[in-house]
């Protein structure tokens, strides 16, 4: 990270011009005509004041090039001629790697074999190829998706593969050959085959559709899981769709192999299917690498609709946007694509795309009718979906919309959502989800931010001070801890202390916790280092491996702000230049503590109202009084600074 010059890295993609100490260009992440994309070479970070994206060089590459974290590091290492020492792989790992290669060699061979069978044998042509033609697949599509045919014999493929030198061990591990009671036979017999590609276009498995009308055999048969084929992490068609997904900033999700191919033929190529399994979170995350937008295309039967509900919730939970297109009864994406012109298809799937909330509400409303009990459960169902949206602003927009559609007041919906949150987040501070409780009614959007946490401003100030001024020294009176006065300073008994230690000692003393879990995590890192006598550098946190932390630090560092604003805001006036930082820091610590105590008091008052036992009530009141005393002292100390 020390070798990286962010302006070089970003400069390859964005035309940057000098503006003061920073560089300025047009943001590559949103459309803009006047540049608001800022790069700070000194801090090693970028920030767009238009769309809010910010990060370091690694973050930029991950966002712009869709690299994974290790991929971005490798890219940078190459650029700066730094050799990456990969951990020496153990014999076991080497073996696993060899095995993966061996399995992929088998699947690649199998694909060629099955394609040959399709095109060069009489049965392949009369059964397999004619089936594809009947489905309306063009030659170029059959070629592109490397479709194939497996004859209806016991072990024609396995025998040929062994004859060609492929080991039975690997044939069995890919699932292409099955061994039972000492006899081997082919998994795929009398089926047309759809090879499944990984992200780099290599074949990792197959889906086979039966062509005879035998009732006792499944219509579709898939390769079993293997070390190269993990069903829940693969999407059919992703290799052919990913560039277009980025360009169109949308991904169409369909159910089957033939849907994918038909849509491709019709010119819609940003399409994938979750074949072989129902939609998984890993699959959604895979899509998210390329676009945050998913449009689900499902046929309009009961099963299709119900399947889409589950999918919707999972997609929302990943913070992605989801729309749904429902096809007319009796039609699916495949048949629709075949029976309509490309322009008609495109119009149908863009115009017909319904927002998830409208979709779900419509369907459930029809189901519930006038039954009040059913309607109540419908509302709960929809509220649950809305509660899954991680972004507060989006969530509140949906609350408004729901309120109108369902004819229920916003307050009730918000109360319902908060109930869900309390259940979901009770006592959990370790998952980096900012306090999601939202306030009801009209001030929703405005208060959303402020109400993320009532201590947000004070907490952020503390973190900012720890990030910017940790090593600076201030002078505080020795007895400060007892009286919490802060100022004035008497020359005889002062103590010189670095700001980090000063802040940390105050927070540790009363074991104050940050409400925002990301602040708490940053604080914990700083505290841990300080215990070992070290200061935490901004670089360390900016390049920290947890993106929630590095993102927050970058955000704080790149927001225009100076402590002097804090003085002005709080009417702090001090005479000597060196007293300013000191006053601001002491003020911020006191404000933080005051707010924390205020929160504690509120909690105790609430508890007090529920106490019936006289003795317990007395104890509670004394405790509250003691807290109030402390708070009064802090507030008066703050007042003294203001006057002083
Ligand atoms: Zn931007």
Coordinates of C-alpha atoms and ligand atoms in Angstrom, one line a residue:
X1 CA 0.0 0.0 0.0
X2 CA 2.9 2.3 0.6
X3 CA 4.1 2.0 -3.0
X4 CA 0.7 2.7 -4.5
X5 CA 0.0 6.2 -5.9
X6 CA -3.7 6.5 -6.1
X7 CA -3.5 9.2 -8.8
X8 CA -1.7 6.8 -11.1
X9 CA -4.1 4.0 -10.5
X10 CA -7.3 6.1 -11.0
X11 CA -5.6 8.1 -13.7
X12 CA -5.7 5.1 -16.0
X13 CA -9.5 5.3 -16.0
X14 CA -10.4 8.8 -15.2
X15 CA -9.0 12.1 -16.7
X16 CA -7.8 13.9 -13.6
X17 CA -6.9 17.6 -13.4
X18 CA -5.1 19.4 -10.6
X19 CA -7.2 21.4 -8.2
X20 CA -5.3 22.7 -5.2
X21 CA -3.7 19.8 -3.4
X22 CA -6.3 17.4 -4.9
X23 CA -7.1 16.1 -8.3
X24 CA -10.5 16.4 -9.9
X25 CA -12.3 14.5 -12.6
X26 CA -15.6 13.2 -13.9
X27 CA -16.9 10.4 -11.7
X28 CA -16.8 7.0 -13.3
X29 CA -19.6 5.7 -11.1
X30 CA -22.3 8.0 -12.0
X31 CA -23.2 10.3 -14.8
X32 CA -22.1 13.9 -14.4
X33 CA -21.2 16.9 -16.5
X34 CA -19.3 18.9 -13.9
X35 CA -16.6 17.0 -12.1
X36 CA -17.1 16.2 -8.4
X37 CA -14.8 13.2 -8.3
X38 CA -11.9 14.1 -6.0
X39 CA -8.6 12.2 -5.5
X40 CA -6.4 13.1 -2.6
X41 CA -2.8 11.9 -3.3
X42 CA -1.7 12.8 0.2
X43 CA -4.4 10.7 1.9
X44 CA -4.4 8.0 -0.8
X45 CA -8.2 8.2 -1.1
X46 CA -10.9 9.2 -3.6
X47 CA -14.3 10.6 -2.9
X48 CA -17.2 11.6 -5.2
X49 CA -19.3 14.4 -3.8
X50 CA -21.9 13.6 -6.4
X51 CA -22.8 10.0 -5.6
X52 CA -20.8 9.5 -2.4
X53 CA -18.6 6.7 -3.5
X54 CA -15.3 6.8 -1.6
X55 CA -12.3 4.5 -1.0
X56 CA -8.7 3.8 -1.5
X57 CA -6.9 2.4 -4.5
X58 CA -8.0 -1.1 -3.7
X59 CA -11.6 0.0 -3.2
X60 CA -11.5 1.8 -6.5
X61 CA -10.3 -1.3 -8.4
X62 CA -12.9 -3.5 -6.7
X63 CA -15.6 -1.1 -7.6
X64 CA -14.5 -0.2 -11.1
X65 CA -13.0 -3.4 -12.3
X66 CA -15.2 -5.7 -10.2
X67 CA -12.1 -7.3 -8.8
X68 CA -12.2 -9.3 -5.6
X69 CA -10.0 -8.1 -2.8
X70 CA -7.1 -10.4 -3.6
X71 CA -7.4 -9.7 -7.3
X72 CA -7.1 -6.0 -6.7
X73 CA -4.0 -6.5 -4.6
X74 CA -2.5 -8.7 -7.3
X75 CA -3.2 -6.1 -9.9
X76 CA -1.5 -3.4 -7.9
X77 CA 1.5 -5.6 -7.1
X78 CA 2.0 -6.3 -10.8
X79 CA 1.7 -2.5 -11.6
X80 CA 4.4 -1.7 -9.1
X81 CA 6.6 -4.7 -9.8
X82 CA 6.1 -6.1 -6.3
X83 CA 6.4 -9.8 -6.1
X84 CA 3.6 -11.4 -4.1
X85 CA 4.9 -14.3 -2.1
X86 CA 2.0 -16.6 -2.0
X87 CA 2.0 -18.9 1.0
X88 CA 3.9 -22.0 -0.1
X89 CA 1.2 -24.4 -0.9
X90 CA 1.2 -27.7 1.0
X91 CA 1.3 -31.0 -0.6
X92 CA -2.4 -31.3 0.2
X93 CA -3.2 -28.0 -1.5
X94 CA -1.1 -28.9 -4.5
X95 CA -3.0 -32.2 -4.7
X96 CA -6.3 -30.4 -4.6
X97 CA -5.2 -28.0 -7.3
X98 CA -4.0 -30.9 -9.5
X99 CA -7.3 -32.6 -8.8
X100 CA -9.3 -29.5 -9.9
X101 CA -7.3 -29.4 -13.1
X102 CA -7.8 -33.1 -13.7
X103 CA -11.6 -32.8 -13.2
X104 CA -11.8 -29.8 -15.5
X105 CA -9.8 -31.7 -18.1
X106 CA -12.4 -34.4 -17.9
X107 CA -15.4 -32.0 -18.2
X108 CA -13.8 -30.2 -21.2
X109 CA -13.3 -33.5 -22.9
X110 CA -16.8 -34.6 -22.2
X111 CA -18.2 -31.4 -23.7
X112 CA -16.3 -32.0 -26.9
X113 CA -17.4 -35.6 -26.9
X114 CA -21.1 -34.7 -26.4
X115 CA -21.0 -32.0 -29.1
X116 CA -19.5 -34.5 -31.5
X117 CA -22.3 -36.9 -30.8
X118 CA -24.8 -34.2 -31.5
X119 CA -23.4 -33.1 -34.8
X120 CA -21.8 -36.2 -36.2
X121 CA -23.9 -39.2 -35.4
X122 CA -27.2 -40.2 -36.9
X123 CA -29.0 -40.4 -33.6
X124 CA -27.5 -37.2 -32.4
X125 CA -28.9 -35.4 -35.5
X126 CA -32.3 -37.1 -35.6
X127 CA -33.0 -36.8 -31.9
X128 CA -30.8 -34.2 -30.2
X129 CA -30.3 -31.7 -32.9
X130 CA -33.9 -31.9 -34.1
X131 CA -35.0 -31.2 -30.5
X132 CA -32.9 -28.0 -30.3
X133 CA -34.2 -27.0 -33.7
X134 CA -37.7 -27.7 -32.6
X135 CA -37.1 -25.3 -29.7
X136 CA -36.1 -22.7 -32.2
X137 CA -32.4 -22.6 -31.3
X138 CA -30.2 -21.3 -34.1
X139 CA -26.9 -23.0 -35.1
X140 CA -24.9 -20.1 -33.7
X141 CA -26.6 -20.5 -30.3
X142 CA -26.0 -24.2 -30.2
X143 CA -22.4 -23.5 -31.0
X144 CA -22.0 -20.7 -28.4
X145 CA -23.5 -22.6 -25.5
X146 CA -21.6 -25.7 -26.6
X147 CA -24.7 -27.9 -26.4
X148 CA -24.4 -31.7 -26.8
X149 CA -26.1 -35.0 -26.9
X150 CA -25.5 -38.3 -24.9
X151 CA -26.6 -41.5 -26.6
X152 CA -28.9 -43.9 -24.8
X153 CA -26.3 -46.6 -24.1
X154 CA -24.8 -47.8 -20.8
X155 CA -21.2 -46.7 -20.9
X156 CA -20.3 -45.4 -24.4
X157 CA -18.9 -42.2 -23.0
X158 CA -17.0 -43.7 -20.1
X159 CA -15.4 -46.4 -22.2
X160 CA -14.3 -43.8 -24.8
X161 CA -12.9 -41.5 -22.2
X162 CA -10.8 -44.3 -20.6
X163 CA -9.6 -45.4 -24.0
X164 CA -8.4 -41.8 -24.5
X165 CA -6.4 -41.9 -21.2
X166 CA -8.8 -40.2 -18.7
X167 CA -8.6 -41.8 -15.3
X168 CA -11.7 -43.5 -14.0
X169 CA -11.1 -41.8 -10.6
X170 CA -11.7 -38.4 -12.2
X171 CA -14.5 -39.5 -14.3
X172 CA -16.2 -40.7 -11.2
X173 CA -15.5 -37.5 -9.3
X174 CA -17.1 -35.3 -11.9
X175 CA -20.1 -37.6 -11.7
X176 CA -20.0 -38.3 -15.4
X177 CA -19.4 -42.0 -14.7
X178 CA -21.2 -43.9 -12.0
X179 CA -19.8 -47.0 -10.5
X180 CA -22.2 -49.4 -8.9
X181 CA -21.4 -53.0 -7.8
X182 CA -18.2 -53.0 -9.7
X183 CA -19.9 -51.9 -12.9
X184 CA -19.5 -48.5 -14.5
X185 CA -22.1 -46.6 -16.5
X186 CA -22.7 -43.1 -17.8
X187 CA -24.8 -40.7 -15.8
X188 CA -26.2 -39.0 -18.9
X189 CA -28.0 -41.3 -21.2
X190 CA -30.5 -40.4 -23.9
X191 CA -30.3 -36.7 -23.0
X192 CA -29.5 -33.4 -24.6
X193 CA -26.8 -31.6 -22.6
X194 CA -26.3 -28.0 -21.4
X195 CA -22.7 -27.5 -20.2
X196 CA -22.4 -25.2 -17.2
X197 CA -19.5 -22.7 -17.4
X198 CA -17.7 -21.0 -14.6
X199 CA -16.7 -17.3 -14.6
X200 CA -13.7 -17.9 -16.9
X201 CA -15.7 -20.0 -19.4
X202 CA -14.5 -23.4 -18.3
X203 CA -16.9 -26.2 -18.0
X204 CA -17.6 -27.5 -14.5
X205 CA -20.8 -29.5 -14.9
X206 CA -23.7 -30.4 -17.1
X207 CA -27.5 -30.2 -17.1
X208 CA -29.2 -32.9 -19.1
X209 CA -32.8 -32.9 -20.4
X210 CA -34.4 -36.3 -21.1
X211 CA -35.9 -36.7 -24.6
X212 CA -38.0 -39.9 -24.1
X213 CA -41.3 -39.8 -22.4
X214 CA -40.4 -42.2 -19.6
X215 CA -42.3 -41.2 -16.6
X216 CA -40.0 -42.7 -14.0
X217 CA -37.0 -40.6 -15.0
X218 CA -36.5 -37.0 -14.1
X219 CA -37.0 -34.4 -16.9
X220 CA -33.7 -32.7 -15.9
X221 CA -30.7 -34.3 -14.4
X222 CA -27.6 -32.4 -13.3
X223 CA -24.0 -33.1 -12.5
X224 CA -23.6 -33.8 -8.8
X225 CA -21.6 -31.5 -6.6
X226 CA -17.9 -31.8 -7.0
X227 CA -14.8 -29.8 -6.0
X228 CA -15.2 -27.9 -9.3
X229 CA -19.0 -27.6 -9.3
X230 CA -20.8 -26.0 -6.3
X231 CA -24.4 -25.6 -7.4
X232 CA -25.2 -22.9 -4.9
X233 CA -22.4 -20.6 -6.2
X234 CA -22.9 -21.0 -9.9
X235 CA -25.3 -19.3 -12.2
X236 CA -26.1 -20.7 -15.7
X237 CA -25.1 -18.2 -18.3
X238 CA -23.0 -15.9 -16.1
X239 CA -19.9 -16.3 -18.3
X240 CA -21.9 -15.0 -21.4
X241 CA -23.8 -12.4 -19.5
X242 CA -21.4 -10.6 -17.2
X243 CA -20.1 -7.8 -19.5
X244 CA -23.6 -7.0 -20.6
X245 CA -24.8 -7.0 -17.0
X246 CA -22.3 -4.2 -16.3
X247 CA -23.1 -2.3 -19.4
X248 CA -26.9 -2.5 -18.9
X249 CA -26.5 -2.2 -15.1
X250 CA -29.2 -4.9 -14.8
X251 CA -29.4 -8.7 -14.6
X252 CA -32.4 -10.7 -15.8
X253 CA -33.0 -13.8 -13.7
X254 CA -34.8 -16.7 -15.3
X255 CA -35.6 -20.3 -14.3
X256 CA -34.1 -22.6 -16.9
X257 CA -31.4 -23.3 -19.4
X258 CA -33.7 -22.8 -22.4
X259 CA -34.9 -19.4 -21.1
X260 CA -31.3 -18.2 -21.0
X261 CA -30.6 -19.4 -24.6
X262 CA -33.9 -18.1 -26.0
X263 CA -33.4 -14.6 -24.5
X264 CA -29.8 -14.6 -25.9
X265 CA -31.1 -15.4 -29.3
X266 CA -33.6 -12.5 -29.0
X267 CA -30.7 -10.1 -28.2
X268 CA -31.2 -10.0 -24.4
X269 CA -27.8 -11.2 -23.2
X270 CA -27.7 -10.0 -19.6
X271 CA -29.5 -13.0 -18.4
X272 CA -28.7 -15.9 -16.0
X273 CA -30.6 -18.8 -14.5
X274 CA -30.2 -20.5 -11.1
X275 CA -30.6 -23.9 -12.6
X276 CA -30.3 -27.0 -10.5
X277 CA -31.2 -25.2 -7.2
X278 CA -33.5 -22.6 -6.0
X279 CA -31.9 -19.1 -5.7
X280 CA -29.2 -18.9 -3.1
X281 CA -27.5 -15.9 -1.3
X282 CA -24.2 -16.8 -2.9
X283 CA -25.7 -16.6 -6.4
X284 CA -27.2 -13.2 -5.5
X285 CA -23.8 -12.0 -4.3
X286 CA -22.3 -13.2 -7.6
X287 CA -24.7 -11.0 -9.5
X288 CA -23.9 -8.1 -7.2
X289 CA -20.3 -8.1 -8.3
X290 CA -21.6 -6.8 -11.7
X291 CA -24.8 -4.9 -11.0
X292 CA -27.1 -4.0 -8.0
X293 CA -30.2 -4.4 -10.1
X294 CA -32.1 -7.7 -10.7
X295 CA -35.2 -8.2 -12.7
X296 CA -36.9 -11.6 -12.1
X297 CA -38.6 -13.1 -15.1
X298 CA -41.1 -15.8 -14.0
X299 CA -44.0 -17.5 -15.6
X300 CA -47.3 -16.6 -14.1
X301 CA -48.2 -19.8 -12.4
X302 CA -48.7 -20.2 -8.7
X303 CA -45.4 -22.0 -8.2
X304 CA -43.5 -19.4 -10.1
X305 CA -45.1 -16.6 -8.1
X306 CA -44.4 -18.2 -4.7
X307 CA -40.9 -19.0 -5.8
X308 CA -40.3 -15.3 -6.6
X309 CA -41.4 -14.2 -3.1
X310 CA -38.6 -16.0 -1.5
X311 CA -36.2 -14.7 -4.1
X312 CA -37.3 -11.2 -3.6
X313 CA -36.6 -11.2 0.2
X314 CA -33.2 -12.7 -0.4
X315 CA -32.3 -10.1 -3.0
X316 CA -33.6 -7.2 -0.8
X317 CA -31.5 -8.5 2.1
X318 CA -28.4 -8.1 0.0
X319 CA -29.3 -4.4 -0.5
X320 CA -30.1 -4.9 -4.2
X321 CA -33.0 -3.5 -6.2
X322 CA -35.5 -6.0 -7.5
X323 CA -38.2 -5.8 -10.1
X324 CA -40.5 -8.5 -11.4
X325 CA -41.9 -9.3 -14.8
X326 CA -44.8 -11.8 -14.8
X327 CA -45.5 -13.4 -18.1
X328 CA -49.1 -14.0 -19.4
X329 CA -50.7 -17.3 -18.4
X330 CA -49.3 -20.2 -20.3
X331 CA -46.2 -18.2 -21.4
X332 CA -42.7 -18.4 -20.0
X333 CA -39.7 -16.3 -21.0
X334 CA -38.6 -19.0 -23.4
X335 CA -41.9 -19.3 -25.3
X336 CA -42.5 -15.5 -25.2
X337 CA -39.0 -14.9 -26.7
X338 CA -39.7 -17.4 -29.5
X339 CA -43.2 -16.1 -30.3
X340 CA -42.5 -12.4 -30.3
X341 CA -40.1 -10.0 -32.1
X342 CA -37.0 -8.8 -30.3
X343 CA -38.5 -5.3 -30.0
X344 CA -41.7 -6.7 -28.5
X345 CA -39.8 -8.8 -26.0
X346 CA -37.6 -5.9 -25.0
X347 CA -40.7 -3.7 -24.6
X348 CA -42.5 -6.3 -22.5
X349 CA -39.6 -6.9 -20.1
X350 CA -38.8 -3.2 -19.6
X351 CA -42.3 -1.8 -19.6
X352 CA -43.7 -4.8 -17.7
X353 CA -41.2 -4.7 -14.9
X354 CA -43.0 -4.1 -11.7
X355 CA -41.5 -2.9 -8.5
X356 CA -41.4 -5.7 -5.9
X357 CA -43.7 -3.9 -3.5
X358 CA -46.4 -3.3 -6.1
X359 CA -46.1 -6.8 -7.3
X360 CA -46.3 -8.5 -3.9
X361 CA -49.0 -6.2 -2.7
X362 CA -51.1 -6.8 -5.8
X363 CA -50.8 -10.6 -5.5
X364 CA -51.5 -10.8 -1.8
X365 CA -54.3 -8.3 -1.9
X366 CA -56.2 -10.5 -4.4
X367 CA -55.6 -13.5 -2.1
X368 CA -56.7 -11.7 1.0
X369 CA -59.9 -10.2 -0.3
X370 CA -61.9 -8.6 2.4
X371 CA -60.9 -11.0 5.2
X372 CA -59.4 -8.7 7.9
X373 CA -57.3 -11.5 9.4
X374 CA -55.7 -12.3 6.1
X375 CA -55.2 -8.7 5.4
X376 CA -53.3 -8.3 8.7
X377 CA -51.0 -11.1 7.8
X378 CA -50.5 -9.7 4.4
X379 CA -49.4 -6.4 5.9
X380 CA -47.0 -8.2 8.2
X381 CA -45.6 -10.1 5.2
X382 CA -44.9 -7.0 3.2
X383 CA -43.5 -5.1 6.1
X384 CA -41.1 -7.9 6.6
X385 CA -39.9 -7.6 3.1
X386 CA -39.5 -3.8 3.5
X387 CA -37.6 -4.3 6.7
X388 CA -34.9 -6.3 4.9
X389 CA -33.8 -3.2 2.8
X390 CA -30.6 -2.1 4.4
X391 CA -30.7 1.5 3.1
X392 CA -32.7 3.7 5.4
X393 CA -33.8 6.2 2.8
X394 CA -35.0 3.6 0.3
X395 CA -36.7 1.8 3.2
X396 CA -38.6 4.9 4.2
X397 CA -39.7 5.6 0.6
X398 CA -41.3 2.1 0.6
X399 CA -43.0 2.7 3.9
X400 CA -44.7 5.7 2.3
X401 CA -45.7 3.7 -0.7
X402 CA -47.0 0.8 1.3
X403 CA -49.0 3.1 3.5
X404 CA -51.0 4.3 0.5
X405 CA -51.4 0.9 -1.2
X406 CA -52.4 -0.9 2.0
X407 CA -54.4 1.9 3.4
X408 CA -52.5 1.7 6.7
X409 CA -50.9 4.7 8.5
X410 CA -47.1 5.1 8.2
X411 CA -46.8 5.0 12.0
X412 CA -48.2 1.6 12.2
X413 CA -45.9 0.3 9.5
X414 CA -42.9 1.9 11.1
X415 CA -43.8 0.5 14.5
X416 CA -44.1 -2.9 12.9
X417 CA -40.7 -2.5 11.3
X418 CA -39.1 -1.4 14.5
X419 CA -40.6 -4.4 16.2
X420 CA -38.9 -6.7 13.7
X421 CA -35.6 -4.8 14.2
X422 CA -35.7 -5.1 17.9
X423 CA -36.1 -8.8 17.5
X424 CA -33.4 -9.1 14.9
X425 CA -30.8 -6.9 16.5
X426 CA -31.3 -7.3 20.1
X427 CA -28.0 -7.0 21.8
X428 CA -26.0 -7.6 18.7
X429 CA -23.2 -5.2 17.9
X430 CA -21.0 -7.4 15.9
X431 CA -22.5 -7.4 12.5
X432 CA -21.8 -3.8 11.4
X433 CA -25.4 -2.8 10.7
X434 CA -25.9 0.7 11.8
X435 CA -28.9 1.2 14.2
X436 CA -31.7 0.8 11.8
X437 CA -34.6 2.1 13.9
X438 CA -36.6 4.7 12.1
X439 CA -39.0 7.4 13.2
X440 CA -42.5 7.5 12.1
X441 CA -44.4 10.0 9.9
X442 CA -43.6 13.1 7.9
X443 CA -40.2 13.9 9.2
X444 CA -39.1 10.4 8.1
X445 CA -36.5 11.3 5.6
X446 CA -35.1 14.2 7.5
X447 CA -34.9 12.5 10.9
X448 CA -33.7 9.2 9.4
X449 CA -30.1 10.3 9.4
X450 CA -30.3 12.1 12.7
X451 CA -32.0 9.2 14.4
X452 CA -29.6 6.6 13.2
X453 CA -28.3 7.3 16.6
X454 CA -29.0 10.1 19.0
X455 CA -25.3 10.3 19.7
X456 CA -24.2 10.2 16.1
X457 CA -22.7 13.7 16.1
X458 CA -20.8 13.3 19.4
X459 CA -19.5 9.9 18.5
X460 CA -18.3 11.0 15.1
X461 CA -16.5 14.0 16.7
X462 CA -14.6 11.7 19.0
X463 CA -13.6 9.3 16.2
X464 CA -12.5 12.3 14.1
X465 CA -10.4 13.7 16.9
X466 CA -8.8 10.3 17.4
X467 CA -8.1 10.0 13.7
X468 CA -6.7 13.6 13.2
X469 CA -5.1 14.6 16.4
X470 CA -4.1 11.5 18.3
X471 CA -0.5 12.4 18.8
X472 CA -0.9 16.1 19.6
X473 CA -0.4 17.0 23.2
X474 CA -2.7 19.0 25.5
X475 CA -2.4 20.2 29.1
X476 CA -5.0 19.3 31.6
X477 CA -5.2 19.8 35.3
X478 CA -4.2 16.9 37.5
X479 CA -7.5 16.9 39.4
X480 CA -9.5 17.0 36.3
X481 CA -10.8 13.5 36.7
X482 CA -12.4 14.3 40.0
X483 CA -14.1 17.5 39.1
X484 CA -14.6 17.1 35.4
X485 CA -14.0 20.8 35.0
X486 CA -11.5 20.8 32.2
X487 CA -10.7 24.4 32.5
X488 CA -9.4 26.7 33.8
X489 CA -5.9 25.4 34.1
X490 CA -3.8 26.3 37.0
X491 CA -0.1 26.3 36.1
X492 CA 1.0 24.5 39.2
X493 CA -0.6 21.1 38.7
X494 CA -1.0 20.5 35.1
X495 CA -0.3 17.3 33.2
X496 CA 0.8 17.0 29.6
X497 CA -0.9 14.2 27.8
X498 CA -1.5 13.1 24.2
X499 CA -5.0 13.5 22.9
X500 CA -5.5 9.8 22.2
X501 CA -4.7 8.9 25.7
X502 CA -6.8 11.7 27.1
X503 CA -9.9 10.7 25.1
X504 CA -9.5 7.0 25.6
X505 CA -9.0 7.3 29.4
X506 CA -12.3 9.2 29.6
X507 CA -14.2 6.6 27.6
X508 CA -12.7 3.7 29.4
X509 CA -13.3 5.2 32.8
X510 CA -17.0 4.9 32.5
X511 CA -17.0 2.1 30.0
X512 CA -18.9 4.2 27.5
X513 CA -19.9 2.4 24.4
X514 CA -20.5 3.8 20.9
X515 CA -24.0 3.3 19.5
X516 CA -22.7 3.1 16.0
X517 CA -21.0 -0.3 15.8
X518 CA -18.5 0.8 13.2
X519 CA -17.4 3.7 15.4
X520 CA -17.0 1.2 18.2
X521 CA -14.9 -1.1 16.0
X522 CA -12.7 1.8 15.0
X523 CA -12.4 2.8 18.6
X524 CA -11.5 -0.7 19.7
X525 CA -8.7 -0.9 17.1
X526 CA -7.3 2.5 18.3
X527 CA -7.6 1.4 21.9
X528 CA -5.9 -1.9 21.4
X529 CA -2.9 -0.2 19.7
X530 CA -2.7 2.5 22.4
X531 CA -2.5 -0.2 25.1
X532 CA 0.7 -1.3 23.3
X533 CA 1.9 2.2 23.3
X534 CA 1.3 2.9 19.7
X535 CA -0.8 5.4 17.8
X536 CA -3.1 4.2 15.0
X537 CA -2.3 5.9 11.7
X538 CA -4.9 7.0 9.3
X539 CA -3.3 4.8 6.6
X540 CA -3.6 1.7 8.8
X541 CA -7.4 2.3 9.1
X542 CA -7.9 3.4 5.5
X543 CA -6.4 0.2 4.3
X544 CA -8.0 -1.9 6.9
X545 CA -9.3 -5.2 5.6
X546 CA -12.8 -4.8 6.9
X547 CA -14.4 -2.6 4.2
X548 CA -17.0 -1.2 6.7
X549 CA -14.2 0.3 8.7
X550 CA -12.0 1.6 5.9
X551 CA -15.1 3.1 4.3
X552 CA -16.1 4.9 7.4
X553 CA -12.6 6.2 8.1
X554 CA -12.4 7.5 4.5
X555 CA -15.8 9.1 4.8
X556 CA -14.8 10.9 8.0
X557 CA -11.4 12.0 6.6
X558 CA -12.9 13.2 3.3
X559 CA -15.8 15.3 4.7
X560 CA -14.8 18.9 4.8
X561 CA -14.7 19.8 8.4
X562 CA -12.4 21.5 10.9
X563 CA -12.5 21.8 14.6
X564 CA -13.0 25.5 14.3
X565 CA -16.5 24.8 13.0
X566 CA -17.0 22.9 16.2
X567 CA -15.9 26.0 18.2
X568 CA -18.1 28.3 16.2
X569 CA -21.1 26.0 16.4
X570 CA -20.7 25.7 20.2
X571 CA -19.6 29.3 20.7
X572 CA -16.2 28.4 22.1
X573 CA -13.9 31.4 22.2
X574 CA -10.4 31.1 23.4
X575 CA -7.6 33.6 23.4
X576 CA -4.4 31.7 22.8
X577 CA -3.9 29.7 19.6
X578 CA -2.6 26.6 21.4
X579 CA -5.7 26.5 23.7
X580 CA -8.0 26.0 20.8
X581 CA -7.3 22.4 20.0
X582 CA -7.3 21.7 23.7
X583 CA -10.7 23.4 24.3
X584 CA -12.2 21.7 21.3
X585 CA -11.0 18.3 22.4
X586 CA -12.2 18.7 26.0
X587 CA -15.5 20.0 24.8
X588 CA -16.0 17.1 22.4
X589 CA -15.2 14.6 25.2
X590 CA -17.6 16.3 27.6
X591 CA -20.3 16.5 24.9
X592 CA -19.9 12.8 24.3
X593 CA -20.1 11.9 27.9
X594 CA -23.0 14.2 28.5
X595 CA -24.9 12.6 25.7
X596 CA -24.1 9.1 27.0
X597 CA -25.3 10.0 30.5
X598 CA -28.4 11.5 29.0
X599 CA -29.1 8.2 27.3
X600 CA -28.4 6.3 30.5
X601 CA -30.7 8.6 32.4
X602 CA -33.5 8.1 29.9
X603 CA -33.1 4.3 30.3
X604 CA -33.2 4.5 34.1
X605 CA -36.2 6.8 34.1
X606 CA -38.0 4.2 32.0
X607 CA -37.0 1.4 34.3
X608 CA -38.0 3.5 37.3
X609 CA -41.5 3.8 36.0
X610 CA -41.9 0.1 36.1
X611 CA -40.5 -0.5 39.6
X612 CA -43.2 -1.3 42.2
X613 CA -40.9 -2.3 45.2
X614 CA -40.4 0.7 47.5
X615 CA -36.8 -0.1 48.4
X616 CA -35.7 -0.7 44.8
X617 CA -37.4 2.5 43.8
X618 CA -35.4 4.4 46.4
X619 CA -32.1 2.9 45.2
X620 CA -33.0 3.8 41.6
X621 CA -33.7 7.3 42.5
X622 CA -30.4 7.7 44.3
X623 CA -28.6 6.3 41.4
X624 CA -30.4 8.7 39.0
X625 CA -29.5 11.6 41.3
X626 CA -25.9 10.7 41.2
X627 CA -25.9 10.5 37.4
X628 CA -27.6 13.9 37.3
X629 CA -24.9 15.3 39.5
X630 CA -22.2 14.1 37.1
X631 CA -24.0 15.5 34.2
X632 CA -24.5 18.9 35.8
X633 CA -20.7 19.0 36.4
X634 CA -19.9 18.1 32.9
X635 CA -22.4 20.7 31.5
X636 CA -21.1 23.4 33.7
X637 CA -17.5 22.5 32.6
X638 CA -18.7 22.9 29.1
X639 CA -20.3 26.2 30.0
X640 CA -17.1 27.4 31.5
X641 CA -15.2 26.7 28.3
X642 CA -17.8 28.6 26.3
X643 CA -17.4 31.6 28.5
X644 CA -13.7 31.3 29.0
Ligands
LIG1 ZN1 -19.9 9.7 -8.4

